[in-house]
mmCIF file of C-alpha atoms in Angstrom:
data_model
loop_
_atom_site.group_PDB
_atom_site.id
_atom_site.type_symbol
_atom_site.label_atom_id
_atom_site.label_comp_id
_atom_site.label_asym_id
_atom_site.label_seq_id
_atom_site.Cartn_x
_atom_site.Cartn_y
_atom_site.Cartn_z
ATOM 1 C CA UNK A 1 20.397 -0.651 -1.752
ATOM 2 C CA UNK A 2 17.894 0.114 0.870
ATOM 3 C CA UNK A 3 14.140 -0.930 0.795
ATOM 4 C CA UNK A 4 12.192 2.410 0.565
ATOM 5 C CA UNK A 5 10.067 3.901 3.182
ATOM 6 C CA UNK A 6 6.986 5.720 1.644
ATOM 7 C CA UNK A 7 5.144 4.718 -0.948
ATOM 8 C CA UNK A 8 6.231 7.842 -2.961
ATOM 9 C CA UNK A 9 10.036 6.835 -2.410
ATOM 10 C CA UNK A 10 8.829 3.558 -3.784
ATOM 11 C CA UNK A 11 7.462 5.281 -6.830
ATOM 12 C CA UNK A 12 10.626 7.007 -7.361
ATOM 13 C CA UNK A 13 12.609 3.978 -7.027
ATOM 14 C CA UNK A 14 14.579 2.652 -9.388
ATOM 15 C CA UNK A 15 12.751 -0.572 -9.360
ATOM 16 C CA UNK A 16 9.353 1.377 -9.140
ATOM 17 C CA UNK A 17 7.877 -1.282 -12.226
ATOM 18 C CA UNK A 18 8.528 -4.226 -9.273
ATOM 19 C CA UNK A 19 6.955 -2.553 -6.024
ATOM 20 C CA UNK A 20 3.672 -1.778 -8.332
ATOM 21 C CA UNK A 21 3.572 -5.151 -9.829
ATOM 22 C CA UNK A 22 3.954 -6.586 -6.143
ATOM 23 C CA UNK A 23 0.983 -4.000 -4.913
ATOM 24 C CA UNK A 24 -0.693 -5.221 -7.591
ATOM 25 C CA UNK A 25 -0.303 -8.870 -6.294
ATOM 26 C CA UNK A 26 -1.427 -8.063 -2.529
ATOM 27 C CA UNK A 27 -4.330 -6.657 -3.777
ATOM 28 C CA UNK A 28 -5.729 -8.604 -6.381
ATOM 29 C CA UNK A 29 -5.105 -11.195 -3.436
ATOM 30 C CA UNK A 30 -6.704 -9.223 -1.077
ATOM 31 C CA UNK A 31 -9.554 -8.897 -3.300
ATOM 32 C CA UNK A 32 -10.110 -12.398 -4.130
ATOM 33 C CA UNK A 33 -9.695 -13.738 -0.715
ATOM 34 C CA UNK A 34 -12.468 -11.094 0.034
ATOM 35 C CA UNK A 35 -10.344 -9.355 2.604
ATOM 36 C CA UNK A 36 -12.013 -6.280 3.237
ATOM 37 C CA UNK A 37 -15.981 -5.063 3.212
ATOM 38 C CA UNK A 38 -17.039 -1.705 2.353
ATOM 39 C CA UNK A 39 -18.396 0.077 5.284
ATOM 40 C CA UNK A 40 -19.581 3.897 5.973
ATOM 41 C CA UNK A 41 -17.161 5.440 8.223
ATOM 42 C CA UNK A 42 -19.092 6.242 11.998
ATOM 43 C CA UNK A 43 -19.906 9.866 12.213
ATOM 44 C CA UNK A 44 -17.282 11.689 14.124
ATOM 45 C CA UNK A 45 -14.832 9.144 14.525
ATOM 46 C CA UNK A 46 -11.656 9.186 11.700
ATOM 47 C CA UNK A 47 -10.132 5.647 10.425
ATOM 48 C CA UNK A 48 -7.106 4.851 11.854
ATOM 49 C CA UNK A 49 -5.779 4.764 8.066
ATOM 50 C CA UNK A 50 -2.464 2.250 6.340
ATOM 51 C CA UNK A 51 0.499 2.134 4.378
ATOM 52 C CA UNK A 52 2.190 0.369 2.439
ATOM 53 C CA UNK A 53 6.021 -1.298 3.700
ATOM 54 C CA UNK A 54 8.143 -2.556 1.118
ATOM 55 C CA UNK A 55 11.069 -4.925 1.184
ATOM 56 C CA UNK A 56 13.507 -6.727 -0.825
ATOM 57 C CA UNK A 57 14.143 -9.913 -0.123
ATOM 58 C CA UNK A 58 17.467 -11.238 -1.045
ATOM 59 C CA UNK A 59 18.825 -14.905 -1.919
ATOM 60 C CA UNK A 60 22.122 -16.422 -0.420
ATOM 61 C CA UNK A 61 24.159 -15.477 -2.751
ATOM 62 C CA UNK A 62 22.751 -11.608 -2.094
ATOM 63 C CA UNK A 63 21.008 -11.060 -5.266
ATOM 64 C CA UNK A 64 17.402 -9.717 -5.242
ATOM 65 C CA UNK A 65 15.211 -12.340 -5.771
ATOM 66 C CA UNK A 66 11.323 -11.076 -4.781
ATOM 67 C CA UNK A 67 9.863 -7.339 -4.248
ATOM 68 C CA UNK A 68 7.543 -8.021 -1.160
ATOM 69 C CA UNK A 69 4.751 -5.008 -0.646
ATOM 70 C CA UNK A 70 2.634 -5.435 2.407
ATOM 71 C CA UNK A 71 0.071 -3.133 3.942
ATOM 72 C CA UNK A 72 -0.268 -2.664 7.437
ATOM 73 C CA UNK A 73 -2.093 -0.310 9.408
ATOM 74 C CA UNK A 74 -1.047 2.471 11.223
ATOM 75 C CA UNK A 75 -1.920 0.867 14.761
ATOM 76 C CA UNK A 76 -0.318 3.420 16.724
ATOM 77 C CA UNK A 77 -3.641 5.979 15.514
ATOM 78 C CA UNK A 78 -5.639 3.860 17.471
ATOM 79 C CA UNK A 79 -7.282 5.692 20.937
ATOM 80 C CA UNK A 80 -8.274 4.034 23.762
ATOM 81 C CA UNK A 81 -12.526 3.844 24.083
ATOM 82 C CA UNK A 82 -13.089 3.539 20.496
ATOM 83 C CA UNK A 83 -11.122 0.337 19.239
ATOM 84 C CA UNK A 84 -8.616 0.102 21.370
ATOM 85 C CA UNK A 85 -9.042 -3.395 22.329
ATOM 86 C CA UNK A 86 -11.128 -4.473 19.707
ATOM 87 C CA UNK A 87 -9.574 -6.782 16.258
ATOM 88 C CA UNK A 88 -9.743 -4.823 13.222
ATOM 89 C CA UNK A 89 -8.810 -5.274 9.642
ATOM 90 C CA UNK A 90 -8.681 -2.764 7.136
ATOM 91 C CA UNK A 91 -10.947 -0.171 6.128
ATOM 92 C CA UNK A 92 -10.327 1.788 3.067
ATOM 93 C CA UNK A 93 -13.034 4.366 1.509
ATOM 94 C CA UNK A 94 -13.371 3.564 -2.317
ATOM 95 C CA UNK A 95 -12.442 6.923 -3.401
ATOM 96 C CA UNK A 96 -9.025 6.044 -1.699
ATOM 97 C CA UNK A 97 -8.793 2.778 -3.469
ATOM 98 C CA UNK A 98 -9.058 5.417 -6.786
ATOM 99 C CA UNK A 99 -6.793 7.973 -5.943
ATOM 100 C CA UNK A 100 -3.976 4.898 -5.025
ATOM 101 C CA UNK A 101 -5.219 4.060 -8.661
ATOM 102 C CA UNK A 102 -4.808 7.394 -10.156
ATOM 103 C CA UNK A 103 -1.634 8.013 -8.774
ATOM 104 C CA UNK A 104 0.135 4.825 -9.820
ATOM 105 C CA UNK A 105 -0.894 5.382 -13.521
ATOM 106 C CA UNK A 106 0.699 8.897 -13.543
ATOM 107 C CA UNK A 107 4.104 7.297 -11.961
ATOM 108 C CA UNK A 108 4.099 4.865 -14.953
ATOM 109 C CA UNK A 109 3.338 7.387 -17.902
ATOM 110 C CA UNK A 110 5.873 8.188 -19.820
ATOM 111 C CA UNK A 111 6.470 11.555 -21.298
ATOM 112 C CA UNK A 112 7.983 12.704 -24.263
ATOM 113 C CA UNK A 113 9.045 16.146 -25.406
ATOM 114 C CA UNK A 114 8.644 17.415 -28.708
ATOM 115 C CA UNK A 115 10.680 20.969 -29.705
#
């Protein structure tokens, strides 16, 4: 079984309940650790923007045994001159935070059909 590649792919996965519960984890971690500050975005210039990688990782005898979810960011949108050389951590606008939100809820609902 491979480890999915977008974050849609991940919501389409079979084991779509697991790679939400382990975003979840990252971050509500991320949020207690106080990862990340809320900051206006400098006119003119776009965020270089993240995503989410997922992975399986498996025990010795092959079986799944954790759902890791990580989120890295997309370094290769960085230009030289603006933060090229410069550390960075992420920087995500709220109303991203609520359409990440939004969107996982609607995966989860569940749908039935009256006739």
């Amino acid at each position: 079984m491979e480890d999915p590649e977008t974050y849609m792919k991940a919501m389409l996965d079979i084991d779509s309940k697991k790679w939400q519960e382990s975003m979840k984890s990252k971050m509500d971690s991320m949020y207690a650790n106080q990862v990340w500050t809320l900051v206006d975005s400098l006119e003119g210039i776009v965020p270089i923007g993240n995503k989410w990688v997922f992975k399986r990782k498996k025990g010795s005898d092959g079986k799944v045994e954790t759902y890791k979810a990580r989120l890295v960011t997309k370094g290769y949108r960085q230009r030289e001159g603006i933060n090229y050389e410069e550390t960075f951590s992420h920087i995500t606008m709220i109303k991203s935070i609520l359409k990440f939100l939004a969107v996982q809820h609607i995966a989860t609902m569940r749908y039935d059909r009256w006739m």
